[in-house]
Coordinates of C-alpha atoms in Angstrom, one line a residue:
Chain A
X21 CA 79.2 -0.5 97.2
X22 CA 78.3 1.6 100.5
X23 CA 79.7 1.2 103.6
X24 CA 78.1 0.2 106.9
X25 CA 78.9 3.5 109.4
X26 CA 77.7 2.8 112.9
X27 CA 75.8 5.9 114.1
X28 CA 78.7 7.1 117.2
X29 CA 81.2 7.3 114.1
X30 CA 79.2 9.9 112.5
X31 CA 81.2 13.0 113.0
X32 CA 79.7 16.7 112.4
X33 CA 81.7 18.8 109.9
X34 CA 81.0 21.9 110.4
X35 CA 79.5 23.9 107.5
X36 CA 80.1 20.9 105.3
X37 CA 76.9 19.6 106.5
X38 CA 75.3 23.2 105.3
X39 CA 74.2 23.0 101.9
X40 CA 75.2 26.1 100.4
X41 CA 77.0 27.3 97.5
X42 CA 79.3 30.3 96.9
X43 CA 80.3 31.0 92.9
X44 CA 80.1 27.1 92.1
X45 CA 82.0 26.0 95.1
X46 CA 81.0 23.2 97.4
X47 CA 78.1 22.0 94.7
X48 CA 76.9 18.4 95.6
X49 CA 77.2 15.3 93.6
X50 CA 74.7 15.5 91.6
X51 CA 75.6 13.3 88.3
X52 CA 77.1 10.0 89.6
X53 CA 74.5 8.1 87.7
X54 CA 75.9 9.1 84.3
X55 CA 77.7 6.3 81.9
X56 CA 79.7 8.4 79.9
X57 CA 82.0 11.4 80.6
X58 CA 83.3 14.2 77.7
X59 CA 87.1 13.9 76.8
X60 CA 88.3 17.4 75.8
X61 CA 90.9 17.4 73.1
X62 CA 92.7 20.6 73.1
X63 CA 94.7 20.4 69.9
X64 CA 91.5 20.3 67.9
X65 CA 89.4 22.9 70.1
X66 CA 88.8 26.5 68.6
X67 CA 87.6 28.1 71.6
X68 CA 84.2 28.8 70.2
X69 CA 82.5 28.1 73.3
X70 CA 79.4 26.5 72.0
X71 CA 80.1 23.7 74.5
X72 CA 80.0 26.1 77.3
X73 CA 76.6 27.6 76.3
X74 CA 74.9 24.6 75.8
X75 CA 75.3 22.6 78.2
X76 CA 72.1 22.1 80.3
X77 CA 73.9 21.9 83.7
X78 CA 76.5 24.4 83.8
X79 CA 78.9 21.5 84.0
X80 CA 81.7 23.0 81.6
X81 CA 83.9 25.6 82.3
X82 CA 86.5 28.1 81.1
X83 CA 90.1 27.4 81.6
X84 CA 92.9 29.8 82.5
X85 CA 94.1 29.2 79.0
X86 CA 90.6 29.6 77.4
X87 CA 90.1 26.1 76.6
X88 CA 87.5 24.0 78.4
X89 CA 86.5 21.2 81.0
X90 CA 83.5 19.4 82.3
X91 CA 82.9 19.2 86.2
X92 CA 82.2 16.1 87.6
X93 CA 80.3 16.7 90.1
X94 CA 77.8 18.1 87.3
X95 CA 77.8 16.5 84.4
X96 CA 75.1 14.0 83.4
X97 CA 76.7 12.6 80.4
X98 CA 73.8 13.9 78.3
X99 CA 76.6 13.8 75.1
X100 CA 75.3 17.5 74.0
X101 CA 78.7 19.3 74.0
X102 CA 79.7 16.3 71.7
X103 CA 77.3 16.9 69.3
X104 CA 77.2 20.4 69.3
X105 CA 81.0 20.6 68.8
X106 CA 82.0 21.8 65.5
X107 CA 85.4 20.5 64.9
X108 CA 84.8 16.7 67.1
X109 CA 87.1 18.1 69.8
X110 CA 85.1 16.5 72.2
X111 CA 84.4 12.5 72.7
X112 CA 82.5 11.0 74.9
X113 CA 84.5 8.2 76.9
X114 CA 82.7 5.1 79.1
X115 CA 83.5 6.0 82.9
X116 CA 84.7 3.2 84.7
X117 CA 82.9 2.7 88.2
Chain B
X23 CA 83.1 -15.7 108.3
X24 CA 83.8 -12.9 106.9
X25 CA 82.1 -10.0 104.5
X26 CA 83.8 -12.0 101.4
X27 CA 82.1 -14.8 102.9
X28 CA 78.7 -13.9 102.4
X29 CA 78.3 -11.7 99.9
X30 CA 80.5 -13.0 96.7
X31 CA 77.9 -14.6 94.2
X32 CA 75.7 -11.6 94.8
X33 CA 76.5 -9.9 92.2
X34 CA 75.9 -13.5 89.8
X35 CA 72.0 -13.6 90.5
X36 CA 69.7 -11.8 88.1
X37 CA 67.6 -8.9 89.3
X38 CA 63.8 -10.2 89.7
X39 CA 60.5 -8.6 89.8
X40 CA 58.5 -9.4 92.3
X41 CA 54.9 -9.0 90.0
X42 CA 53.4 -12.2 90.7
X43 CA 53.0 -15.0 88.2
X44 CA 50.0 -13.5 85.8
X45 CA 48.5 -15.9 83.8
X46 CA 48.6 -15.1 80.1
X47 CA 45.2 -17.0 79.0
X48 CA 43.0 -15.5 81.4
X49 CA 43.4 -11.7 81.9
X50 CA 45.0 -8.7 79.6
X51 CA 49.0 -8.4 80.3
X52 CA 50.4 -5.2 79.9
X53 CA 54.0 -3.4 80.7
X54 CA 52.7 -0.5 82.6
X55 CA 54.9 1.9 84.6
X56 CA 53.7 3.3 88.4
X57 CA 51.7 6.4 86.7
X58 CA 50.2 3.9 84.0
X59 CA 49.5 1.5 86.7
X60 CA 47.2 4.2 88.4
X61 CA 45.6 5.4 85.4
X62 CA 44.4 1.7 84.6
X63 CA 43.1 1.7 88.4
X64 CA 41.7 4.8 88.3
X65 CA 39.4 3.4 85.4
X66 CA 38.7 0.3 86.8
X67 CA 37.8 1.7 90.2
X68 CA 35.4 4.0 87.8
X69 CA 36.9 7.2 89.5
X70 CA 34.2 10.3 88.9
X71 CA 36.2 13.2 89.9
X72 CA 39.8 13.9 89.9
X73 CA 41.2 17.4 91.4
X74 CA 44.6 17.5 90.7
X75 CA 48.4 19.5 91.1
X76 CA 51.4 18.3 89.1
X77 CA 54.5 17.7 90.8
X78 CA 57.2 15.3 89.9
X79 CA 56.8 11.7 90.3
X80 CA 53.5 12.1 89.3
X81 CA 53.1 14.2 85.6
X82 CA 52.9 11.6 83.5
X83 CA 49.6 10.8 85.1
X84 CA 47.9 13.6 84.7
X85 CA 49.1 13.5 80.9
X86 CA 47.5 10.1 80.7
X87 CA 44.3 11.1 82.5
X88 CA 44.1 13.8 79.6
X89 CA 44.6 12.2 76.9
X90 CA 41.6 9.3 78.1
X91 CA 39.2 11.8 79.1
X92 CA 40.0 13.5 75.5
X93 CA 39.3 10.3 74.1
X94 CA 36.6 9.7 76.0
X95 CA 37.6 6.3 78.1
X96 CA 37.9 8.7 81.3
X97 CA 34.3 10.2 81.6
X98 CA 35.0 11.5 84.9
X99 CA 35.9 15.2 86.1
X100 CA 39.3 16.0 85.9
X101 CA 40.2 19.6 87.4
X102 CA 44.1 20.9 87.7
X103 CA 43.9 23.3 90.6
X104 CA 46.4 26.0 91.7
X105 CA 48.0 24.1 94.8
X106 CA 48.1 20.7 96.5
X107 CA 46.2 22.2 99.5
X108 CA 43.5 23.2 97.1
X109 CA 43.6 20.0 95.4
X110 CA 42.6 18.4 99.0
X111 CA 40.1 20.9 99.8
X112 CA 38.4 20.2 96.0
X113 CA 38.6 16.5 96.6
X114 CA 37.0 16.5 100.1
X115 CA 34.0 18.7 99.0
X116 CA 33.6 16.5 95.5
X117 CA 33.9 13.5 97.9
X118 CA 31.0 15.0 99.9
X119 CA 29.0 15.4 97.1
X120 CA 28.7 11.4 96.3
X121 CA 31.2 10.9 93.9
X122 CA 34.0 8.9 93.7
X123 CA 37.5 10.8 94.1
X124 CA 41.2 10.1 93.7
X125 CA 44.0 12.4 94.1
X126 CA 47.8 11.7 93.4
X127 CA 50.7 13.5 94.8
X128 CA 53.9 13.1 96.7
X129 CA 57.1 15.0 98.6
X130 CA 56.4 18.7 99.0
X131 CA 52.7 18.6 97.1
X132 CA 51.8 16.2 100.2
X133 CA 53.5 18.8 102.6
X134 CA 50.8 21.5 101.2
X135 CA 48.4 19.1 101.4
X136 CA 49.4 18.4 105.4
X137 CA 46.6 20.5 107.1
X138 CA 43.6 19.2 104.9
X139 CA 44.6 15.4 105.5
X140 CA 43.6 15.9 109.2
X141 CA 40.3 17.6 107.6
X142 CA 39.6 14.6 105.5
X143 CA 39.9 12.0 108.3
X144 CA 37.9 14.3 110.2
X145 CA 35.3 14.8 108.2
X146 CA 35.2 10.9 107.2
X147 CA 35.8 11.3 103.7
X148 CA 36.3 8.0 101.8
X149 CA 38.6 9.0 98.7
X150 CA 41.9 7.7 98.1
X151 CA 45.0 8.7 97.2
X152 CA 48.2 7.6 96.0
X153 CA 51.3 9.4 97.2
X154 CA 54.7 9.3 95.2
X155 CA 56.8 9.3 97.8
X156 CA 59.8 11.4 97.2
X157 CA 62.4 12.8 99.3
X158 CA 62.1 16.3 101.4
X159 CA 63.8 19.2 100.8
X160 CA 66.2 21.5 101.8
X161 CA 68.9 19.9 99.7
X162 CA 66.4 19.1 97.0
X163 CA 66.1 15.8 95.4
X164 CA 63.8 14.2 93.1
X165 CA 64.2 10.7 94.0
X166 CA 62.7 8.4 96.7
X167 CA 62.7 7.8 100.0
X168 CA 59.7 7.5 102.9
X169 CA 60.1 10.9 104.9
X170 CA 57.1 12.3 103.5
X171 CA 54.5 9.0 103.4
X172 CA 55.8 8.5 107.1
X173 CA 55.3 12.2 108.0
X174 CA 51.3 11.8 107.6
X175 CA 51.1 9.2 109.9
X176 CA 48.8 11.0 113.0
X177 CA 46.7 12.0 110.3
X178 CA 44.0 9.2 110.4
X179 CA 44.1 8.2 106.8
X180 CA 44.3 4.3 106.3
X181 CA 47.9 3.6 104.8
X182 CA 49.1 1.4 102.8
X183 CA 52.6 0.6 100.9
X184 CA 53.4 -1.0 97.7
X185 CA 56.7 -3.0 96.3
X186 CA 55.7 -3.0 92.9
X187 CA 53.4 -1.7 90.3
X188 CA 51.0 -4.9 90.0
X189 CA 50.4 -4.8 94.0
X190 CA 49.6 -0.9 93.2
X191 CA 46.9 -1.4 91.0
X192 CA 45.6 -3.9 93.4
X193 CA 46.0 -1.8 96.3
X194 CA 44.3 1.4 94.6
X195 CA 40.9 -1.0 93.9
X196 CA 41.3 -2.9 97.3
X197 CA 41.5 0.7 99.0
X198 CA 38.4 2.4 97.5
X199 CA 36.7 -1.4 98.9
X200 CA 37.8 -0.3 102.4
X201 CA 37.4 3.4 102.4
X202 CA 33.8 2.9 101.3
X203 CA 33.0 0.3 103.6
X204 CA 30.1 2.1 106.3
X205 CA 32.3 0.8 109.0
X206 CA 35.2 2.9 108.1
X207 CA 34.7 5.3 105.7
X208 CA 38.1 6.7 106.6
X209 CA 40.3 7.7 103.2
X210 CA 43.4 5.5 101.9
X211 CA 46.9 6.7 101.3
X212 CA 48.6 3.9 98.9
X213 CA 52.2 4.6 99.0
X214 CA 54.6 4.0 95.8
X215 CA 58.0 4.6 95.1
X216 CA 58.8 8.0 93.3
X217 CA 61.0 7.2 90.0
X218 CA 61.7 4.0 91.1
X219 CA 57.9 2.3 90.6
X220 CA 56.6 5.8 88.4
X221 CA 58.7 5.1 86.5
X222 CA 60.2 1.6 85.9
X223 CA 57.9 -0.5 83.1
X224 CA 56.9 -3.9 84.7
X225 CA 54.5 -6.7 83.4
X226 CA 50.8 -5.7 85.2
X227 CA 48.0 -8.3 85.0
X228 CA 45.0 -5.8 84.3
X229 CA 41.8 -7.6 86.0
X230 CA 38.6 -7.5 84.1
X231 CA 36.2 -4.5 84.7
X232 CA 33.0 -7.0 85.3
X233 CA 34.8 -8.6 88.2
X234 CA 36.2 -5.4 89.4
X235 CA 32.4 -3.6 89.4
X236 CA 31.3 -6.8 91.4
X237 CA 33.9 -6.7 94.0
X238 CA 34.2 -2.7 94.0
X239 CA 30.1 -1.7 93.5
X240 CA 28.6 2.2 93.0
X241 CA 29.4 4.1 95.8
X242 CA 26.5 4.9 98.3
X243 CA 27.4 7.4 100.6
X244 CA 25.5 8.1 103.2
X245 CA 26.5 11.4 104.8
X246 CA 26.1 13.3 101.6
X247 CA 25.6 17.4 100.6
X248 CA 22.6 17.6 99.1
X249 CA 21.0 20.5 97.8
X250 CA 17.6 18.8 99.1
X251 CA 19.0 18.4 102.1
X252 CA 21.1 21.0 103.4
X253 CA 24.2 19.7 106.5
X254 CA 27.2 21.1 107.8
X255 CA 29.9 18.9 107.6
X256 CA 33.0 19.4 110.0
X257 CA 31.1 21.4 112.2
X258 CA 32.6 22.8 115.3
X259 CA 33.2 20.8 118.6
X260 CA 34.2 22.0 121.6
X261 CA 33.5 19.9 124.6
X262 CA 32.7 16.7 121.6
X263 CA 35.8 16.8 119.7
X264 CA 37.5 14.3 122.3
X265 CA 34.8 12.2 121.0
X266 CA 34.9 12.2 117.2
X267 CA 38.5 11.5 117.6
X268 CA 38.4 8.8 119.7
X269 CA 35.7 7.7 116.9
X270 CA 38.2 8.1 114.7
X271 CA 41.2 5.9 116.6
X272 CA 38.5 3.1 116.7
X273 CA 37.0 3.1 112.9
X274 CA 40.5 2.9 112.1
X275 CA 41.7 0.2 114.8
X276 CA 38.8 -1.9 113.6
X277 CA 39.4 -1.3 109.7
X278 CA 42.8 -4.0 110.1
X279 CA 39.7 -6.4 109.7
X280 CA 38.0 -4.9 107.0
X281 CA 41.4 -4.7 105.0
X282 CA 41.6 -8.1 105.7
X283 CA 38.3 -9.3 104.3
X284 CA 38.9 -7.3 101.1
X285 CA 42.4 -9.1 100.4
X286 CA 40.5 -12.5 100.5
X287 CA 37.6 -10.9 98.5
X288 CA 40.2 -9.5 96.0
X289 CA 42.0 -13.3 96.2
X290 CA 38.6 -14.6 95.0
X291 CA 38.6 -12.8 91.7
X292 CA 42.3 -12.7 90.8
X293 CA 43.9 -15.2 92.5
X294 CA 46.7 -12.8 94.1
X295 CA 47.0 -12.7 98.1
X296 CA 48.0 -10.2 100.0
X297 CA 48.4 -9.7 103.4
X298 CA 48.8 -6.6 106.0
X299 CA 52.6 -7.4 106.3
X300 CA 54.3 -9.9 103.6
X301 CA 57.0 -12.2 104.9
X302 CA 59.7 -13.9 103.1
X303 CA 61.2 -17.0 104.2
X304 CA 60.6 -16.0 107.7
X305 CA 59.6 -19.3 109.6
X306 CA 62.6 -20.6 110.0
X307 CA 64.6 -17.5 109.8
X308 CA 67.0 -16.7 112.5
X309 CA 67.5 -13.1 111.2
X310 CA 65.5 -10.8 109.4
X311 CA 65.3 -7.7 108.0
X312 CA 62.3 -5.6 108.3
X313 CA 61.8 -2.8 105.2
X314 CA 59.3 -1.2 102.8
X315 CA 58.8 -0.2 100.0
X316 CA 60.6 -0.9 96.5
X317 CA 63.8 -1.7 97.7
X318 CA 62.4 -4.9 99.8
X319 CA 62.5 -6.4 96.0
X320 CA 66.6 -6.3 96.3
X321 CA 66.5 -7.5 99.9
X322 CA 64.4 -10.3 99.0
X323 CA 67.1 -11.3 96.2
X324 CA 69.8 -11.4 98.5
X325 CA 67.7 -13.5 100.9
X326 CA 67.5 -15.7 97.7
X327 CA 71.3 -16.2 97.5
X328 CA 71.8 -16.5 101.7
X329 CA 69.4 -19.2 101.4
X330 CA 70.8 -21.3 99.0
X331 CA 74.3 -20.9 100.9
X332 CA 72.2 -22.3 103.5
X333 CA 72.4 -19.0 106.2
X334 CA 68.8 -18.8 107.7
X335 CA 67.6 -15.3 106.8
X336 CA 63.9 -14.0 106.0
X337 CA 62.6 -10.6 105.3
X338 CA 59.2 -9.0 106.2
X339 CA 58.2 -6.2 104.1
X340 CA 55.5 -3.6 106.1
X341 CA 52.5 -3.7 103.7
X342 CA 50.2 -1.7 105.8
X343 CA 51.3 0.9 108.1
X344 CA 48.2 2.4 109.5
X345 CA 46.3 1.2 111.3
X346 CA 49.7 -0.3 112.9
X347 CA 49.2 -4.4 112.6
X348 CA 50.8 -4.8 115.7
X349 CA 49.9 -8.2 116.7
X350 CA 50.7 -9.5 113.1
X351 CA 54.3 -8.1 113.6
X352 CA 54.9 -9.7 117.2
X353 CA 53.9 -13.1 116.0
X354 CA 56.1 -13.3 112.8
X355 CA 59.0 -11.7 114.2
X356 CA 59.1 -12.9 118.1
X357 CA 61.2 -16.5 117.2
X358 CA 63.7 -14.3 115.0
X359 CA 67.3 -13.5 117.1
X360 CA 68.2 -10.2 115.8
X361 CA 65.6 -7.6 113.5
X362 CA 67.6 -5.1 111.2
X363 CA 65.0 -2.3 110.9
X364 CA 66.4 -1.0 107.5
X365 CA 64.5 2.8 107.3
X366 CA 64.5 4.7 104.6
X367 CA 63.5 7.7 106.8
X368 CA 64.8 9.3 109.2
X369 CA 63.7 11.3 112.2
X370 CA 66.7 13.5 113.2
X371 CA 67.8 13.7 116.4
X372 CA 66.0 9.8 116.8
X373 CA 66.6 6.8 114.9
X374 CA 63.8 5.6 111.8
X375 CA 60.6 6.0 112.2
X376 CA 59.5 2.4 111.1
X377 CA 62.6 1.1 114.0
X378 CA 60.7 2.9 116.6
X379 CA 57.1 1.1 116.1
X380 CA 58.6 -2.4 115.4
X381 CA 60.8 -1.6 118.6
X382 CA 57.6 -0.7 120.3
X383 CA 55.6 -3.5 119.2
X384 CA 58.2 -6.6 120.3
X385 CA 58.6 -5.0 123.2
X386 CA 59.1 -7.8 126.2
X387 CA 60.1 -10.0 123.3
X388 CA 63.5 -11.9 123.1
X389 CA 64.4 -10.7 119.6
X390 CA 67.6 -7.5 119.5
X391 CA 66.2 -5.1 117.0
X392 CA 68.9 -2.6 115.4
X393 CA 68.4 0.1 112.9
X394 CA 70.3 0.8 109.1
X395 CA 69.3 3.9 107.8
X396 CA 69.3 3.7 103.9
X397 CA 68.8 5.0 100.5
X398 CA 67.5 8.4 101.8
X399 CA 66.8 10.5 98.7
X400 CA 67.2 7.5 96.6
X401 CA 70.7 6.8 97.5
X402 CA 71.6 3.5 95.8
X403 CA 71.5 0.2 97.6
X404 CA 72.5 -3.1 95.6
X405 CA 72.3 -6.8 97.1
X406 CA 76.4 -6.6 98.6
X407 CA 75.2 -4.0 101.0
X408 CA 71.8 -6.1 102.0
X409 CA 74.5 -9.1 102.2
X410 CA 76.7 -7.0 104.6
X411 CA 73.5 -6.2 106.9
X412 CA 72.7 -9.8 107.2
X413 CA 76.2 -10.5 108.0
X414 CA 76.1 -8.0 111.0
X415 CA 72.9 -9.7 112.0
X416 CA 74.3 -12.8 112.1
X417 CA 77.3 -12.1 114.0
X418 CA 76.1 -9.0 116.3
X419 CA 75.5 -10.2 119.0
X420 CA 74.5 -6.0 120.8
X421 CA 71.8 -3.9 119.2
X422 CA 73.4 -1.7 116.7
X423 CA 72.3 1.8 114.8
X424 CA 73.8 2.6 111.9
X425 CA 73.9 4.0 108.1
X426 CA 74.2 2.2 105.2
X427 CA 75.7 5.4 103.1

């Protein structure tokens, strides 16, 4: 549900407002319409990347420790990096609104 | 009362359509999406030439345009051109020519197209065309909102815009009637929804093409090019110009009444009304919001639930919005207390662009009039946050501009 913001309460903020990037930082929300989110289960992960390059949007991402993660503010749910996953490392879990 | 108040329960009522109560015996029913929708339109209206760019909301009906004309239902022209101001240009001259044009785009194709618009009011060209409104960029987004129908505004086309799909394909016909009329012969903009009509399947009561080719007959254009007779068209001015656009300002002043005439005409053969603004519980109402567009189909189900908890709220939804129906506005809205303009637009550095002209026209009227700015770029809006707007109506007792975000 949205909120009501009378237009005095409005504050500027700065180069927030600018919509720019630097290396992935400060990206949009741009997937908050999505139902389902990927659950990455490191135990079973073989670091094969395959995830990583086929996911449409960029959205996963390299770890420190080489494993991997989704970004919210990317992902779409489109359950690719599920399927593509060779050893089911991934699962695709319901995100509650 | 409180927020709780007003809008629990909300969430209990069904989503409706709005797409009129066909009757299954008598005409074809069909689920048809906004780009369908056109395509059928664009049929019945018997269409001869379509120059045409793709750009988002809009594809899918150039892919259904191409596979008719393969299969030989479309018998029309169908030419995809290398830009939107191109696409204009094309449809003005095949216009000139005699034959009947439509054009489809929306957002940034409509931006390109900016410059020509003013040509094709200028040069009295009756075509129509349907714009997918979609948001503006910089940040891009590919969903809805009016910033780029509302933009056009001072171009002289007539303008019209749609809540859902069925009132589109009535709207597409019902424009060609008035663009073609000798008394205009102005062109149409019929405004839809991007993604949120283009693409959302409703149930669409196709009329019959007999009644449609009595109501819309072969178009006779008067000032035509001619090989026989050779013209310039859009000639240059000078010292005249102040008169062809004064012509202009009244052809389209003057075409409320035309527009009129061809909703009752329209009534005649299918039975559905429409009006230049469409009010929803408003004779009674004490508040009332004021919106366009797709999103008036929400507003109208939370008016559904306020009402039967016995708050006195109505809604009017801005069908036509040039030429401005001024006096239509005034009357429904002047016993109302307090307007909530909700835009989906906004004019930085203003307030909506809609608040401004229903500002403007109840001006010396009692009713206060305050501004929500919402779903820009297709941000989401459900019946709680309608329910919360007629709240503040009902308790504000001070103007108000604000976002709904």
């Amino acid at each position: 549900m949205s909120k009501i913001i009378p237009e005095e309460k409005l504050r500027s903020q700065g180069l927030k407002g600018v919509p720019y990037s630097v290396a992935g930082k400060n990206i949009p929300n741009r997937g908050s319409w999505r139902t389902h989110v990927p659950k990455f289960d490191d135990s079973k992960c073989i670091k094969c990347g395959l995830c990583w390059l086929q996911c449409p949007d960029n959205a996963i991402k390299e770890k420190k420790d080489g494993f991997y993660e989704s970004d919210s503010r990317l992902c779409k749910g489109c359950f690719i990096c599920a399927k593509i996953c060779p050893v089911k490392a991934i699962e695709m879990v319901r995100e509650k609104k | 009362m409180t927020n709780k108040n007003i809008t629990t329960g909300l969430n209990k009522m069904k989503s409706r359509t709005y797409t009129g109560t066909p009757d299954r015996k008598r005409a074809n029913i069909d689920i048809l999406d906004g780009n369908g929708v056109t395509a059928q339109a664009v049929l019945l209206s018997r269409v001869q030439s379509i120059p045409i760019f793709p750009i988002t909301p809009q594809t899918e009906f150039i892919k259904t345009m191409a596979q008719l004309k393969e299969k030989g239902i479309y018998k029309g022209e169908m030419n995809v051109l290398e830009s939107e101001h191109s696409v204009l240009s094309a449809a003005i001259a095949s216009q000139m020519t005699g034959a009947r044009t439509f054009t489809f785009s929306g957002s940034q194709g409509l931006m390109l197209m900016h410059e020509m618009l003013y040509v094709a009011s200028g040069t009295r060209t009756p075509m129509v065309m349907v714009n997918g409104s979609r948001a503006l960029s910089a940040p891009i987004t590919l969903w809805p909102d009016h910033n780029d129908f509302f933009d056009q505004r001072d171009t002289g086309w007539l303008m019209l815009a749609t809540e859902s799909n069925q009132e589109l394909l009535d709207s597409i016909i019902i424009a060609y009637k008035v663009a073609e009329n000798q008394k205009v012969m102005i062109p149409f903009m019929v405004n839809m929804d991007g993604f949120i009509q283009s693409t959302t399947r409703t149930e669409v009561e196709i009329p019959e093409q007999n009644k449609i080719d009595k109501f819309l007959p072969k178009l006779k254009q008067q000032v035509k090019l001619d090989v026989t007779k050779p013209m310039t068209l859009g000639l240059g001015a000078m010292e005249d110009y102040m008169f062809f656009r004064s012509q202009l300002h009244k052809v389209n002043l003057d075409a409320k009444k035309v527009i009129m005439d061809a909703h009752k005409d329209f009534a005649k053969i299918t039975g559905r009304k429409y009006d230049v603004i469409d009010t929803y519980k408003l004779k009674d109402a004490k508040v009332a919001i004021v919106i366009m567009g797709a999103d008036s189909t929400i507003a109208k189900a939370t008016v559904d639930v306020l009402r039967k908890k016995g708050k006195k709220v109505g809604l009017l939804r801005m069908r036509l919005v040039r030429p401005f129906p001024e006096k239509e506005i005034r009357n429904a809205l002047k016993h109302v207390k307090h307007i909530g303009v909700c835009d989906q637009n906004i004019a930085p550095g203003m307030s909506g662009i809609m608040f401004n002209e229903i500002r403007s026209a109840l001006y010396g009227e009692k009713p206060l009039v305050s501004n929500y700015i919402f779903g820009l770029g297709g941000k989401f809006i459900s019946k709680e946050d309608f329910g919360k707007v007629f709240n503040e109506l009902l308790t504000n007792k001070k103007e108000k501009r604000a976002w709904i975000m």
